[in-house]
PDB file of C-alpha atoms in Angstrom:
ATOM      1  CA  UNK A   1       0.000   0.000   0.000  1.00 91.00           C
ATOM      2  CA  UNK A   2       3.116   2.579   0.640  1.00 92.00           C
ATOM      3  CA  UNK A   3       4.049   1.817  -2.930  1.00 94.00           C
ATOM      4  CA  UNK A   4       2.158   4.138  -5.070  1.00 95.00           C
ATOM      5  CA  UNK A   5       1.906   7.126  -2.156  1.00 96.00           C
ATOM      6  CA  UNK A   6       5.828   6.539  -2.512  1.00 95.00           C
ATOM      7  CA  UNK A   7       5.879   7.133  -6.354  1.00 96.00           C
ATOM      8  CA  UNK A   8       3.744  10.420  -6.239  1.00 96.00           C
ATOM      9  CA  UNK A   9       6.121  12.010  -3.711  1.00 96.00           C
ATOM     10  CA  UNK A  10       8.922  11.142  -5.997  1.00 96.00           C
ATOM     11  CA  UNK A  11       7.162  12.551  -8.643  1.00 96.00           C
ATOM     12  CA  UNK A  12       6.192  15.632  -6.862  1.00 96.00           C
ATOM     13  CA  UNK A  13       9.840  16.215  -5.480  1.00 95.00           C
ATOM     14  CA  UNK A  14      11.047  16.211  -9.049  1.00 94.00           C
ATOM     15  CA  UNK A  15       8.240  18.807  -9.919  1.00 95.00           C
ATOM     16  CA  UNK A  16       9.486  21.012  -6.946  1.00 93.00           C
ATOM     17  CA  UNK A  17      13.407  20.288  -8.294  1.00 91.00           C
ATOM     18  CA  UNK A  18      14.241  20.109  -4.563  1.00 92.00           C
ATOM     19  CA  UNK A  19      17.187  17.508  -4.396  1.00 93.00           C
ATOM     20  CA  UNK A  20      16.976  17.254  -0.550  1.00 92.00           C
ATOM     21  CA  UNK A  21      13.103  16.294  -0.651  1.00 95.00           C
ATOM     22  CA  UNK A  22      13.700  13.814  -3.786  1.00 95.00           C
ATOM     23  CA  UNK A  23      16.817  12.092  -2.088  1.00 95.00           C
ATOM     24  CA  UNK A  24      14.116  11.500   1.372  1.00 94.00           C
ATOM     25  CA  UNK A  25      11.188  10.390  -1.275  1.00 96.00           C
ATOM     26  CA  UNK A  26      13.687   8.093  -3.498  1.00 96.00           C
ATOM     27  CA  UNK A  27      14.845   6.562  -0.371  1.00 95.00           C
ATOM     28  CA  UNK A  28      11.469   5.618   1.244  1.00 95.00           C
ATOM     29  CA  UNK A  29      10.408   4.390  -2.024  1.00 96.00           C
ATOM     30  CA  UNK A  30      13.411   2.225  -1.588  1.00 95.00           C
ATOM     31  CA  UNK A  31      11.907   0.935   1.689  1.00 94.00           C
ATOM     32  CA  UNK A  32       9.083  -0.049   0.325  1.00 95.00           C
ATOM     33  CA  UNK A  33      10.106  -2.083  -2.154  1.00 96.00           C
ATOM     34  CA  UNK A  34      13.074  -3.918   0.146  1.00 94.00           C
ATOM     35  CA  UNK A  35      10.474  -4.625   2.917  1.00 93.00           C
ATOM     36  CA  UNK A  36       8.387  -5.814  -0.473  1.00 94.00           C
ATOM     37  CA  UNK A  37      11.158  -8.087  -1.632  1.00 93.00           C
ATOM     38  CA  UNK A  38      11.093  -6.337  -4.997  1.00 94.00           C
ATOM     39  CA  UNK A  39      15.107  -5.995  -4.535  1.00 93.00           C
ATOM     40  CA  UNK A  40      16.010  -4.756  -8.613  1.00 93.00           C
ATOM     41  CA  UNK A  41      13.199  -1.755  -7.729  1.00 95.00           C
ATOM     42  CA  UNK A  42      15.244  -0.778  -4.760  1.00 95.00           C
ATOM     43  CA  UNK A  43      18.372  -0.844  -6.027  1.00 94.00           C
ATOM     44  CA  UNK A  44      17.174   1.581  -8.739  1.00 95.00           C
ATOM     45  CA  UNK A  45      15.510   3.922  -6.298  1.00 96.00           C
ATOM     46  CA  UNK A  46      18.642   4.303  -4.254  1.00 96.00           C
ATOM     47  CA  UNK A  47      21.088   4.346  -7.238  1.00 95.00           C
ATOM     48  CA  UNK A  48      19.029   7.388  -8.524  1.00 95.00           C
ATOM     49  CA  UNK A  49      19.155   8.782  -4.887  1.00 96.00           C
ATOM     50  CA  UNK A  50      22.502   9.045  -4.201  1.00 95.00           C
ATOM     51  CA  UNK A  51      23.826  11.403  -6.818  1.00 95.00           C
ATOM     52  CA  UNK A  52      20.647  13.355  -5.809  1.00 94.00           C
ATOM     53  CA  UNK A  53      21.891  13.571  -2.084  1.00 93.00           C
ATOM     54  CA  UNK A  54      24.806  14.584  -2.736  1.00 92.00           C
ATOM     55  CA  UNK A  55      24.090  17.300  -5.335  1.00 91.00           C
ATOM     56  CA  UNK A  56      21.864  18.573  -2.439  1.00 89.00           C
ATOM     57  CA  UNK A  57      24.710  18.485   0.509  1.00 87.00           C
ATOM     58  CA  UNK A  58      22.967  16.041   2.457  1.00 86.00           C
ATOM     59  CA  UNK A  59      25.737  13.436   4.290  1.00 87.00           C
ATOM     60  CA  UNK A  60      22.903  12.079   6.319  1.00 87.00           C
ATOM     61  CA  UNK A  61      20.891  11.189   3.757  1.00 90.00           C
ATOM     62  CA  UNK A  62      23.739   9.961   1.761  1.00 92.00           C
ATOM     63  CA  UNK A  63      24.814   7.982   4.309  1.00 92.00           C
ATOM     64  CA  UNK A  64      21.296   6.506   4.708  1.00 92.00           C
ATOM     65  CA  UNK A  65      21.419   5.192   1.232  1.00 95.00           C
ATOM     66  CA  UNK A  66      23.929   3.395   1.413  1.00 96.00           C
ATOM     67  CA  UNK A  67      22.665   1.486   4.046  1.00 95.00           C
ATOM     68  CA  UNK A  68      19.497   0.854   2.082  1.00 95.00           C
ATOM     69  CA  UNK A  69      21.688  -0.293  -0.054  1.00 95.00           C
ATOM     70  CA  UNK A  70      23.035  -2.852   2.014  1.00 96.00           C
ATOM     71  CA  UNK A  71      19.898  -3.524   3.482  1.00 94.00           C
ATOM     72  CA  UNK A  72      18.857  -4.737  -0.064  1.00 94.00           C
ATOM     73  CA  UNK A  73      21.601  -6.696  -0.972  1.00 95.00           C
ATOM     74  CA  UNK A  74      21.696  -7.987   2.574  1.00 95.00           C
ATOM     75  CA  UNK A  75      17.677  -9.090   2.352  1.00 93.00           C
ATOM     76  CA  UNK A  76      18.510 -10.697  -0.953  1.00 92.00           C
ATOM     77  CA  UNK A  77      21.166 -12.943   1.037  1.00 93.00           C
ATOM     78  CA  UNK A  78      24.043 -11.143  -0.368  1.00 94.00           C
ATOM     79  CA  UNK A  79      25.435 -10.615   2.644  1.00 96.00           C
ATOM     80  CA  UNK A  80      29.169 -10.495   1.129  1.00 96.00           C
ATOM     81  CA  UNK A  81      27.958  -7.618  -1.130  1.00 96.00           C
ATOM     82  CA  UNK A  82      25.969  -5.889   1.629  1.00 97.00           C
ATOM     83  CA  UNK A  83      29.195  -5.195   4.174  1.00 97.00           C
ATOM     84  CA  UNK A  84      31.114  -2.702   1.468  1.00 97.00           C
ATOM     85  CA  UNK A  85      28.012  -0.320   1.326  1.00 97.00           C
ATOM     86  CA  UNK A  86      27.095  -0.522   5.243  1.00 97.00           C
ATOM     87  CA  UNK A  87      31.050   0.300   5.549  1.00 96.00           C
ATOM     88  CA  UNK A  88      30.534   3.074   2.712  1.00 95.00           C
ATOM     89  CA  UNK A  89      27.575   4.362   4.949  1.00 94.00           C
ATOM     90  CA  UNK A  90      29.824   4.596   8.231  1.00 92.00           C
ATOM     91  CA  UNK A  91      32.230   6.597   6.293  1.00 91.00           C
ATOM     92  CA  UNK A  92      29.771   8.786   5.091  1.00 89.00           C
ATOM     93  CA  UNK A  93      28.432   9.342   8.561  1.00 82.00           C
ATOM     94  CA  UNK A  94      31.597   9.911  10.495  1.00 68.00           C
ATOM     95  CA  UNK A  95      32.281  12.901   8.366  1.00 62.00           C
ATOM     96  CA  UNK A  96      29.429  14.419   8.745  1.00 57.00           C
ATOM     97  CA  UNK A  97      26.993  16.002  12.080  1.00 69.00           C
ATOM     98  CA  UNK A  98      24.991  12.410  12.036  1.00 72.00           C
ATOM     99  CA  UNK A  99      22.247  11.021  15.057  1.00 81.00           C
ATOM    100  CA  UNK A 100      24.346   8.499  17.242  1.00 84.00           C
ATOM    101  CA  UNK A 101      21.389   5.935  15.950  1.00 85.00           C
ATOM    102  CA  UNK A 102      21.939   6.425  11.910  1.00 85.00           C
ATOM    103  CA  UNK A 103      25.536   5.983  13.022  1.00 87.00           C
ATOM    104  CA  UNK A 104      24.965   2.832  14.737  1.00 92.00           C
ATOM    105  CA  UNK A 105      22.306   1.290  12.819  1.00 93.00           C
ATOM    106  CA  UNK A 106      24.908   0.559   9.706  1.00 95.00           C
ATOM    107  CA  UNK A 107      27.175  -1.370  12.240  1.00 96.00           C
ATOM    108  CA  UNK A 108      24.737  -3.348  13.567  1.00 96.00           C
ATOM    109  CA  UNK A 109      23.906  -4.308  10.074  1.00 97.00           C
ATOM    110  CA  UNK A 110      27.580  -5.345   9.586  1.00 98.00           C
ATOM    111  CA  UNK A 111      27.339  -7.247  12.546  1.00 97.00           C
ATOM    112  CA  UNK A 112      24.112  -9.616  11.129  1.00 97.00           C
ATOM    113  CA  UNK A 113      25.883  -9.732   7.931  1.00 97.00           C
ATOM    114  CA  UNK A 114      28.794 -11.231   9.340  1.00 97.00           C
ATOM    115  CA  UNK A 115      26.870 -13.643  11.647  1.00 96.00           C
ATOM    116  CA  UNK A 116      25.693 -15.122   8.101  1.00 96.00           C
ATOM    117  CA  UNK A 117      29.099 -15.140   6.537  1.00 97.00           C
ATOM    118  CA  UNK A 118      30.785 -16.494  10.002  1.00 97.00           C
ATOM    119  CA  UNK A 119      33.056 -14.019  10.423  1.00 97.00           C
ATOM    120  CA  UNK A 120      32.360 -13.828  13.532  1.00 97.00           C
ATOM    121  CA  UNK A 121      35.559 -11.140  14.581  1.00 97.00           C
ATOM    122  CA  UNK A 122      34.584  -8.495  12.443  1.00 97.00           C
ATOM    123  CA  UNK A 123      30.760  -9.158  13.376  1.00 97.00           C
ATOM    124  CA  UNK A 124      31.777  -8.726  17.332  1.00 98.00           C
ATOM    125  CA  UNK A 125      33.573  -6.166  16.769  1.00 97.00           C
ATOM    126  CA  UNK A 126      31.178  -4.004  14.987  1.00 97.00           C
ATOM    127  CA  UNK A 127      28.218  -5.175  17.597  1.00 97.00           C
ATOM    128  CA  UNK A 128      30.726  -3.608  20.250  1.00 97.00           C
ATOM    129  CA  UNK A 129      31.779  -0.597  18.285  1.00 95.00           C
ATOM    130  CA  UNK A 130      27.858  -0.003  17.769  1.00 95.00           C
ATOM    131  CA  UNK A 131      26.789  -0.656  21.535  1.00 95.00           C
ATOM    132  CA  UNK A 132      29.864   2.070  22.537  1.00 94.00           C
ATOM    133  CA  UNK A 133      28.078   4.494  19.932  1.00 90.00           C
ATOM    134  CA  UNK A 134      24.960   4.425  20.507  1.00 88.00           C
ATOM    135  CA  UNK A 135      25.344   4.423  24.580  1.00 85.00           C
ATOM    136  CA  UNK A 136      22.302   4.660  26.992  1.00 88.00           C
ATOM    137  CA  UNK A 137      19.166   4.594  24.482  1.00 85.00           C
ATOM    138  CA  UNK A 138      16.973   8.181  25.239  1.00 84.00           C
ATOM    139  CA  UNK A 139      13.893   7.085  23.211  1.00 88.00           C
ATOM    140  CA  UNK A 140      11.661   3.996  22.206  1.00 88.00           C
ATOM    141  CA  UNK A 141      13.712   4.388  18.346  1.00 87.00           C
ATOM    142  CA  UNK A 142      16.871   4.104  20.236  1.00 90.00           C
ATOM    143  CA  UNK A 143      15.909   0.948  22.704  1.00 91.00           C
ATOM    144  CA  UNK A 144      14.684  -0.709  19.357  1.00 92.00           C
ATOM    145  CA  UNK A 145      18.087  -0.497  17.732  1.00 92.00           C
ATOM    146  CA  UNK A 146      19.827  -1.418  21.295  1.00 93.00           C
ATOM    147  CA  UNK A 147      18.344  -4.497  22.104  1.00 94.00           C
ATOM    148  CA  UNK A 148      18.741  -5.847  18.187  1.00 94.00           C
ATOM    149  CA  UNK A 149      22.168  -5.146  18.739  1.00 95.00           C
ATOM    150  CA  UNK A 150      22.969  -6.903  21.394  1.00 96.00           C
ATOM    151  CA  UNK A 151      20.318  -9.972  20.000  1.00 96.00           C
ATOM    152  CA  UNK A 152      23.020  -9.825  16.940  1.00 97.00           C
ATOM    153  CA  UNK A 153      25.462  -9.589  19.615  1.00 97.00           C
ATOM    154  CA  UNK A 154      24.298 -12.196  21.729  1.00 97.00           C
ATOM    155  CA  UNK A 155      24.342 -14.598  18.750  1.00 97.00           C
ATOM    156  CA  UNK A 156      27.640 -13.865  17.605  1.00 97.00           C
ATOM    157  CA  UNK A 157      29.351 -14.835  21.530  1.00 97.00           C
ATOM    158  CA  UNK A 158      27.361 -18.077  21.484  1.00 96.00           C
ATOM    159  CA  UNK A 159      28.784 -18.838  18.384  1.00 96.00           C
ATOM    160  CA  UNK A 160      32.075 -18.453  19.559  1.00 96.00           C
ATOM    161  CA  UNK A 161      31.294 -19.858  22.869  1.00 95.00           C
ATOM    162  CA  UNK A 162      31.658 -17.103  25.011  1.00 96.00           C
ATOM    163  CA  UNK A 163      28.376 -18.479  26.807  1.00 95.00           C
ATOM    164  CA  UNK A 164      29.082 -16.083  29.987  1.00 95.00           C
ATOM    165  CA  UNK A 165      29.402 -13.334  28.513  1.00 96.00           C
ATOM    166  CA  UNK A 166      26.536 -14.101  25.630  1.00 96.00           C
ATOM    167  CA  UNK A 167      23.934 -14.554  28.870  1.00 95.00           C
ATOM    168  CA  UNK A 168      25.250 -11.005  30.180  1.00 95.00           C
ATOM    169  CA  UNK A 169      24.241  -9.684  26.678  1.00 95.00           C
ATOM    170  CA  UNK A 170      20.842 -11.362  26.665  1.00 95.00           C
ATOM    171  CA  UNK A 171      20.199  -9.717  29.885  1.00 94.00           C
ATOM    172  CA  UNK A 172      21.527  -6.441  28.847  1.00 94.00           C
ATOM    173  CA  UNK A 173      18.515  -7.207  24.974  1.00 94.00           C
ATOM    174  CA  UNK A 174      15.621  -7.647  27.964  1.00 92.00           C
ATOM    175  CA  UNK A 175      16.869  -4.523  30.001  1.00 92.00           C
ATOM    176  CA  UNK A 176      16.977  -2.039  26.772  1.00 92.00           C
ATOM    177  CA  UNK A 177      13.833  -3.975  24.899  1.00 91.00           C
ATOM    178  CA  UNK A 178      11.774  -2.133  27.986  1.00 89.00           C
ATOM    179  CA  UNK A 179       9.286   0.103  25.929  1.00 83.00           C
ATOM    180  CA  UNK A 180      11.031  -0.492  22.744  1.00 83.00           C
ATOM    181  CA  UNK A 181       7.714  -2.235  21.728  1.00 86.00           C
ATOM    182  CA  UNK A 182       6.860  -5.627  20.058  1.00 90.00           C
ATOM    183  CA  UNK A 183      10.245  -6.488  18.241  1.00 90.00           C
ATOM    184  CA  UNK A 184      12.364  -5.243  20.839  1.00 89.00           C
ATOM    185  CA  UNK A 185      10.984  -7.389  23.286  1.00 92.00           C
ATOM    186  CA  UNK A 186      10.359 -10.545  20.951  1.00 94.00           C
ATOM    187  CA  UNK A 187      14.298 -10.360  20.178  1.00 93.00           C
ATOM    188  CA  UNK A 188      15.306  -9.470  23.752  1.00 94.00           C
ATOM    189  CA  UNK A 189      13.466 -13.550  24.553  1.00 95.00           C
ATOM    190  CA  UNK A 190      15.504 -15.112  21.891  1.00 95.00           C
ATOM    191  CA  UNK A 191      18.449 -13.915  22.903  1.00 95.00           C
ATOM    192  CA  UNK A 192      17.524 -15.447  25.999  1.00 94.00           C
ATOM    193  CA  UNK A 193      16.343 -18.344  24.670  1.00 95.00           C
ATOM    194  CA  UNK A 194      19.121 -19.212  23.145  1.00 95.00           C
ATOM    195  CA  UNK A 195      21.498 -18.448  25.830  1.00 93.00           C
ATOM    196  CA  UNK A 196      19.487 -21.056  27.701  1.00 93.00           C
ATOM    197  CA  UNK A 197      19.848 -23.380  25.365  1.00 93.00           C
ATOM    198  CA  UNK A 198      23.585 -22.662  24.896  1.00 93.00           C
ATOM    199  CA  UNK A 199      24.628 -22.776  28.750  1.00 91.00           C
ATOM    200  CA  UNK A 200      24.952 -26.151  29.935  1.00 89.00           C
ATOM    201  CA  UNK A 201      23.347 -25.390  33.612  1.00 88.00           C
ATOM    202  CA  UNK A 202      19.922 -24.580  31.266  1.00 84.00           C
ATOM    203  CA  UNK A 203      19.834 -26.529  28.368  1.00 79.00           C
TER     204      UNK A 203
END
């Protein structure tokens, strides 16, 4: 249903020849057609986007492509291809006045990425870069982001059998998933569930 509502603001924005509103439209109608599965669509939405962000001077919005980008390749399983553009999207970021959460979000999606491609190093390291980032969550968008991270991060210490310290991180999902609504909380019990599982006291 966000589809065609998506498509008229583009088309609007391009009326108005205002780069900074067509980069935001051209980027949501990316969202829509990742969370879709129409991958190709995104990846032509956001390819069109980013020369438009940066004719307009916008590093946050630039940076936020890219990790659509990512995003895409990443729900199309191409998790190898995702990494580059969720790095390309920190870079972006650090050079630029970004939120502490757009900075954070493109590490924890290096961190999932390298769950599925078992590199587990860079994938811990990028959970704990993005926990130190992002700090003590303020707001329900922040608590959201917190306890995935430490879900992804969770995951990654059990599969390196750090089982103490994985349990300490499953705590840490249930703490910050505290008004983060639904998902927060539904990721916040798998972590636990699966340190449970994982600890030999529990399973």
């Amino acid at each position: 249903d966000g589809i065609e509502p998506a498509n008229h603001a583009v088309a609007v924005a391009e009326r108005l020849k205002n780069d900074l509103v067509l980069a935001k439209c051209l980027k949501m109608l990316s969202v829509m057609y990742i969370e879709t599965g129409n991958f190709p669509a995104a990846m032509t939405a956001l390819t069109r986007a980013l020369p438009v962000a940066r004719n307009a001077g916008d590093s946050e919005q630039e940076s936020g492509i890219f990790n659509n980008l990512g995003l895409a390749h990443q729900y199309a399983g191409q998790f190898s291809m995702a990494i580059p553009c969720f790095e390309r999207s920190i870079e972006v970021s650090d050079s630029a006045a970004t939120p502490r959460l757009a900075q954070a979000l493109p590490l924890l999606n290096i961190a999932v990425a390298s769950l599925y491609l078992r590199d587990f190093s860079r994938g811990l390291s990028a959970a704990e870069r993005a926990i130190e980032l992002l700090g003590e969550p303020s707001d329900e968008g922040e608590r959201m982001v917190r306890s995935t991270i430490e879900f992804a991060y969770t995951r990654l210490l059990l599969e390196v059998r750090n089982v103490p310290l994985a349990l300490e991180r499953a705590k840490m999902a249930r703490i910050h998933a505290k008004g983060a609504g639904a998902l927060g909380e539904l990721y916040a019990e798998m972590a636990l569930g699966l340190g449970e599982v994982y600890d030999p006291a529990t399973c």
